[in-house]
Amino acid sequence: MSRRPTVIELDRADTRRARTLARRAGAPVVRIARTHTTVSVERATVRLAGLSGADSERVPWVNHLVDAVRAQTGLAHGVALPVWDALARGEGEDLLTLAQKASAGSVTFRLPEGREASRAGRAARAAVSVGVRRIDRARAQRDRLIARLGDAPRRPWIYLIVATGDIYEDVVQAQAAARAGADVIAVIRSTGQSLLDYVPEGATREGYAGTYATQENFRIMRAALDEVGRELGRYVRLTNYASGLCMPEIAALAGMERLDMMLNDSMYGILFRDINPIRTFVDQRFSRQIHARAGIIINTGEDNYLTTADAVEAAHTVTVSQLLNEYFAAEAGLAPWQMGLGHAFEIDPSIPQSFRLELAHALLARTLFPDAPLKWMPPTKHMTGDIFRGYLLDGFFNLAGALTGQGILLVGMMTEAVVTPWLSDRDLALQNVRYVLDACSGLDEDFHPPAGGFIATRARTVLAEAIELLERIADDGLLTAIGEGTFGLMRRPADAGKGLDGVEQRAPGYLNPAIDLLEEGATR
Amino acid sequence: MSTPAITSTAAAGGSRIIRPYGDTTGDGMVQLSFTLPVPAGKKAEGAALQLARSMGMDPAMVVHARAMGEGYTFLVLYGRVNHLIDLDAVQVTEREYPLLSAKEINAAIRSRLRRKLVVVGACIGTDAHTVGIDAILDIKGFAGEKGLEYHREIEVHNLGAQVLVPQLVEQALARRADAVLVSQVVTQRDAHLHNTREMAAAFREAYPAASRPLLVVGGPRFDEGAAAELGVDRIFGKGTTPSEVASYLVHALLPARPSRRSA
């Protein structure tokens, strides 16, 4: 973005204080993430070393291998040492054979020591670095394609969802959407995939309100968008979801298959899927390290708070979550341009001045995070099935997006809450977006809410409330705050939730070559 | 524009015959939009008019046609339908309980139960498909509706997948459950029916009849009419939304109060 977007005046001391508090609240959680591992982090590491595929029951080989190692040596030292020690001892000629034998119970794993440990560590690093370099190559190829084909013609990028359940049908819809003007295609996942403790395999044609995220589905859609991108003369971005119990593995697959954006919120799984908080924070740090390396833009999920809580009363919880997401993202190595912090147009339209309030909240985010491509989410909660009124509301949503310099605009559908979008719904929605963006192109230049006016005052109030809440969270601890129901009204204690049994504290000598390579920025 | 006109034409003899209302009583005007899988052009418009006539619109007018991609056309039509509606012949099946909003559900529990309503949910047997139970219980919900967890006055304990029946009974007792929700997706060799009967029997054994929690099962392959046969209080089929379940719980569990509904 060359032109600086419209901003409102905030007290620098306030913004500094907000960030300091976010760091204070987040730092203990990062310490936990650095001292624990999970089954999914370990599986992602083995995936980077090239292990894929599943048995005849569709249980992935990475699950078999990690489970077998865990049963014999535990996870506290990571799986890299036991696995590459077993390979060195000839227990299997390669990872796949080893995993197959391990699933039959015919491999003895041990924790190597001394020179054997060094040898296993070196071999593991060499193997895992292949996957890391594959991620590097995918990133370089993205840059090349954008240079050759051209980028999206304007900001905000127009973001459209497809979700048929059948990857081949998704391809048809995604290409049609791109031709109709979409800059970003998101493939919604099958309901419930976030709670599967494995990543399904292969191309899938049946899903439940969405399509499974699998490596093969990623590859198929990437190829389809590259094809339509060449036809249109612009690079079309692909989005999926690095969330749920397999967040690290999905992130690794996304990096290797050149996805461009991933939904990846620091607290969504905890609050809305009842996934254990520790599991989430450990998995998330690893997945964000991968995203950082892969040049992937993350999209955070603050819009979800507003679908459960009131969008005016809870406005400051969005700001708090954005600040925490920013802290966790930066700590994991993501640059500001990779932080698609979320927010949404969810204020009850029957409230007087609701649009001014929306502008205030959107501008607050814009001002606080000037270099982040903010993710602007359309109304859902107040879409009633009255498609005519919904179309108008979406128009105002688009207007707010244009006025406040949003980075990524998820296209709202007038049939929200009625049907999964029809062809005509998408077409009408895109006409709405294009009309507003073209008609208001550059309007943000002329839009300067006065410092003492309603909008600026409201933004400062929300920031002050956010600081107050952050003070409490920093004092009590983030895990306590989550346990007490501070966000989205959900209480999620640190010792409960799904996936807790897949968490283990790291022992001294824990080795994970993927994390080492990512933290060192090394390629070998 | 979309409110139906109940302006009536109470004719002699008491029968009430109506027609859609555009701007004049009895004009029968309706609007219609749809997409045809043909390129935009005269042919597409002609095809649209033919469909409209078959649907009883005559005369019909194509007021808008727009190409969408290569082979599709979006059309908006206005026209007059010739059909009559006999209001007295309109049959409506009433749900035996009203559908309540989250606010109404919370208010009803607060005022009529005076404590939180406790729900324990699980997938039992070998079924690992928590999609259904999560859609109903998790705050994330389903079809744009928040799950039961979203309600402040409902305390939800989602035990997850592959819960054994004795475990479920034990948890129901420990949590003092008002209702037990069980989801069954897997139907191999009628596992869902077998599991449901086993669960119902276990609850009958563990509780005195008067204090047994409400037993509710759901899944895509259940017959909604088979509750009594399976020994449960209610069965929900495919496509059930959280608010239907929550409204049912309020209806079935809360002491009634004088109805304030007007006719």
Short mmCIF file of N, CA, C and O in Angstrom, two decimals, chain A residues 277-330:
data_model
loop_
_atom_site.label_atom_id
_atom_site.label_comp_id
_atom_site.label_asym_id
_atom_site.label_seq_id
_atom_site.Cartn_x
_atom_site.Cartn_y
_atom_site.Cartn_z
N PRO A 277 -6.37 -25.02 25.91
CA PRO A 277 -5.58 -23.80 25.68
C PRO A 277 -4.09 -24.05 25.46
O PRO A 277 -3.49 -23.46 24.57
N ILE A 278 -3.49 -24.93 26.24
CA ILE A 278 -2.05 -25.17 26.07
C ILE A 278 -1.79 -25.79 24.70
O ILE A 278 -0.89 -25.38 23.97
N ARG A 279 -2.61 -26.79 24.36
CA ARG A 279 -2.48 -27.42 23.04
C ARG A 279 -2.52 -26.35 21.95
O ARG A 279 -1.72 -26.34 21.02
N THR A 280 -3.48 -25.46 22.08
CA THR A 280 -3.66 -24.42 21.06
C THR A 280 -2.44 -23.51 20.96
O THR A 280 -1.94 -23.23 19.87
N PHE A 281 -1.95 -23.04 22.09
CA PHE A 281 -0.85 -22.07 22.04
C PHE A 281 0.46 -22.71 21.55
O PHE A 281 1.24 -22.08 20.85
N VAL A 282 0.67 -23.97 21.91
CA VAL A 282 1.88 -24.66 21.43
C VAL A 282 1.78 -24.88 19.92
O VAL A 282 2.69 -24.54 19.16
N ASP A 283 0.62 -25.41 19.49
CA ASP A 283 0.42 -25.67 18.06
C ASP A 283 0.49 -24.38 17.26
O ASP A 283 1.01 -24.34 16.15
N GLN A 284 -0.06 -23.33 17.86
CA GLN A 284 -0.13 -22.09 17.11
C GLN A 284 1.23 -21.46 16.90
O GLN A 284 1.50 -20.93 15.83
N ARG A 285 2.09 -21.53 17.90
CA ARG A 285 3.40 -20.91 17.74
C ARG A 285 4.15 -21.60 16.59
O ARG A 285 4.72 -20.93 15.72
N PHE A 286 4.08 -22.93 16.58
CA PHE A 286 4.76 -23.67 15.50
C PHE A 286 4.15 -23.29 14.14
O PHE A 286 4.86 -23.02 13.18
N SER A 287 2.82 -23.28 14.08
CA SER A 287 2.18 -23.00 12.78
C SER A 287 2.50 -21.58 12.33
O SER A 287 2.71 -21.33 11.14
N ARG A 288 2.59 -20.64 13.25
CA ARG A 288 2.92 -19.27 12.85
C ARG A 288 4.38 -19.15 12.41
O ARG A 288 4.71 -18.35 11.53
N GLN A 289 5.26 -19.96 13.01
CA GLN A 289 6.66 -19.95 12.54
C GLN A 289 6.73 -20.42 11.09
O GLN A 289 7.47 -19.88 10.28
N ILE A 290 5.91 -21.45 10.79
CA ILE A 290 5.86 -21.93 9.41
C ILE A 290 5.30 -20.85 8.48
O ILE A 290 5.84 -20.58 7.41
N HIS A 291 4.21 -20.23 8.91
CA HIS A 291 3.59 -19.19 8.08
C HIS A 291 4.57 -18.05 7.82
O HIS A 291 4.64 -17.52 6.71
N ALA A 292 5.33 -17.69 8.84
CA ALA A 292 6.30 -16.61 8.70
C ALA A 292 7.29 -16.97 7.60
O ALA A 292 7.56 -16.19 6.69
N ARG A 293 7.78 -18.20 7.67
CA ARG A 293 8.77 -18.65 6.72
C ARG A 293 8.20 -18.74 5.30
O ARG A 293 8.85 -18.43 4.31
N ALA A 294 6.91 -19.15 5.22
CA ALA A 294 6.29 -19.41 3.93
C ALA A 294 5.77 -18.14 3.26
O ALA A 294 5.24 -18.20 2.15
N GLY A 295 5.86 -17.00 3.95
CA GLY A 295 5.32 -15.77 3.37
C GLY A 295 3.80 -15.80 3.31
O GLY A 295 3.18 -15.14 2.48
N ILE A 296 3.20 -16.59 4.20
CA ILE A 296 1.74 -16.69 4.24
C ILE A 296 1.18 -15.58 5.12
O ILE A 296 1.75 -15.25 6.16
N ILE A 297 0.07 -15.01 4.69
CA ILE A 297 -0.63 -13.99 5.49
C ILE A 297 -1.63 -14.72 6.38
O ILE A 297 -2.44 -15.50 5.87
N ILE A 298 -1.55 -14.49 7.68
CA ILE A 298 -2.56 -15.12 8.53
C ILE A 298 -3.79 -14.22 8.61
O ILE A 298 -3.71 -13.01 8.46
N ASN A 299 -4.95 -14.85 8.80
CA ASN A 299 -6.19 -14.12 9.06
C ASN A 299 -6.64 -14.51 10.46
O ASN A 299 -6.78 -15.70 10.75
N THR A 300 -6.84 -13.53 11.32
CA THR A 300 -7.27 -13.86 12.68
C THR A 300 -8.79 -13.76 12.78
O THR A 300 -9.44 -13.23 11.89
N GLY A 301 -9.34 -14.28 13.86
CA GLY A 301 -10.79 -14.52 13.89
C GLY A 301 -11.61 -13.65 14.82
O GLY A 301 -12.63 -14.10 15.35
N GLU A 302 -11.20 -12.39 14.99
CA GLU A 302 -11.91 -11.54 15.95
C GLU A 302 -13.39 -11.37 15.63
O GLU A 302 -14.20 -11.11 16.51
N ASP A 303 -13.74 -11.51 14.34
CA ASP A 303 -15.14 -11.36 13.96
C ASP A 303 -16.04 -12.32 14.74
O ASP A 303 -17.19 -12.03 15.00
N ASN A 304 -15.47 -13.46 15.15
CA ASN A 304 -16.29 -14.45 15.84
C ASN A 304 -16.81 -13.97 17.19
O ASN A 304 -17.88 -14.35 17.62
N TYR A 305 -16.01 -13.13 17.88
CA TYR A 305 -16.48 -12.63 19.18
C TYR A 305 -17.77 -11.86 19.01
O TYR A 305 -18.64 -11.88 19.86
N LEU A 306 -17.84 -11.13 17.87
CA LEU A 306 -18.98 -10.26 17.68
C LEU A 306 -20.22 -11.02 17.26
O LEU A 306 -21.32 -10.51 17.32
N THR A 307 -20.04 -12.27 16.82
CA THR A 307 -21.23 -13.05 16.50
C THR A 307 -21.84 -13.64 17.76
O THR A 307 -23.01 -13.97 17.78
N THR A 308 -21.04 -13.74 18.83
CA THR A 308 -21.62 -14.26 20.08
C THR A 308 -21.91 -13.14 21.06
O THR A 308 -22.86 -13.22 21.82
N ALA A 309 -21.08 -12.10 21.08
CA ALA A 309 -21.30 -11.01 22.02
C ALA A 309 -21.81 -9.79 21.25
O ALA A 309 -21.79 -9.76 20.04
N ASP A 310 -22.27 -8.79 21.99
CA ASP A 310 -22.78 -7.59 21.34
C ASP A 310 -21.64 -6.78 20.74
O ASP A 310 -20.62 -6.55 21.39
N ALA A 311 -21.80 -6.33 19.49
CA ALA A 311 -20.71 -5.71 18.75
C ALA A 311 -20.32 -4.34 19.29
O ALA A 311 -19.22 -3.86 19.04
N VAL A 312 -21.20 -3.69 20.03
CA VAL A 312 -20.83 -2.40 20.63
C VAL A 312 -20.20 -2.64 22.00
O VAL A 312 -19.08 -2.20 22.27
N GLU A 313 -20.92 -3.40 22.83
CA GLU A 313 -20.39 -3.67 24.18
C GLU A 313 -19.04 -4.39 24.12
O GLU A 313 -18.19 -4.20 24.98
N ALA A 314 -18.88 -5.29 23.17
CA ALA A 314 -17.68 -6.13 23.14
C ALA A 314 -16.64 -5.62 22.16
O ALA A 314 -15.67 -6.32 21.87
N ALA A 315 -16.82 -4.39 21.67
CA ALA A 315 -15.87 -3.86 20.67
C ALA A 315 -14.43 -3.93 21.18
O ALA A 315 -13.51 -4.25 20.45
N HIS A 316 -14.25 -3.63 22.47
CA HIS A 316 -12.88 -3.60 23.00
C HIS A 316 -12.25 -4.98 23.09
O HIS A 316 -11.04 -5.12 23.06
N THR A 317 -13.08 -6.04 23.17
CA THR A 317 -12.49 -7.38 23.21
C THR A 317 -11.86 -7.72 21.86
O THR A 317 -10.90 -8.46 21.79
N VAL A 318 -12.41 -7.14 20.80
CA VAL A 318 -11.80 -7.31 19.48
C VAL A 318 -10.41 -6.67 19.47
O VAL A 318 -9.44 -7.28 19.03
N THR A 319 -10.33 -5.45 19.99
CA THR A 319 -9.04 -4.75 20.02
C THR A 319 -8.03 -5.52 20.86
O THR A 319 -6.86 -5.67 20.48
N VAL A 320 -8.48 -6.02 22.00
CA VAL A 320 -7.59 -6.79 22.87
C VAL A 320 -7.07 -8.02 22.13
O VAL A 320 -5.87 -8.32 22.13
N SER A 321 -7.98 -8.72 21.48
CA SER A 321 -7.57 -9.92 20.77
C SER A 321 -6.63 -9.59 19.61
O SER A 321 -5.67 -10.32 19.35
N GLN A 322 -6.89 -8.48 18.91
CA GLN A 322 -5.99 -8.07 17.82
C GLN A 322 -4.58 -7.80 18.37
O GLN A 322 -3.58 -8.21 17.78
N LEU A 323 -4.53 -7.14 19.53
CA LEU A 323 -3.22 -6.83 20.11
C LEU A 323 -2.49 -8.11 20.53
O LEU A 323 -1.28 -8.25 20.36
N LEU A 324 -3.26 -9.07 21.08
CA LEU A 324 -2.64 -10.33 21.47
C LEU A 324 -2.20 -11.12 20.24
O LEU A 324 -1.10 -11.66 20.20
N ASN A 325 -3.06 -11.14 19.23
CA ASN A 325 -2.69 -11.83 17.99
C ASN A 325 -1.45 -11.20 17.39
O ASN A 325 -0.58 -11.90 16.87
N GLU A 326 -1.36 -9.88 17.45
CA GLU A 326 -0.19 -9.20 16.91
C GLU A 326 1.07 -9.60 17.69
O GLU A 326 2.11 -9.92 17.10
N TYR A 327 0.95 -9.62 19.02
CA TYR A 327 2.11 -9.99 19.82
C TYR A 327 2.56 -11.42 19.50
O TYR A 327 3.74 -11.67 19.24
N PHE A 328 1.61 -12.35 19.50
CA PHE A 328 1.97 -13.76 19.24
C PHE A 328 2.53 -13.92 17.82
O PHE A 328 3.44 -14.71 17.58
N ALA A 329 1.96 -13.17 16.88
CA ALA A 329 2.42 -13.28 15.49
C ALA A 329 3.85 -12.76 15.37
O ALA A 329 4.71 -13.41 14.76
N ALA A 330 4.11 -11.60 15.94
CA ALA A 330 5.44 -11.01 15.85
C ALA A 330 6.46 -11.91 16.54
O ALA A 330 7.57 -12.13 16.04
#
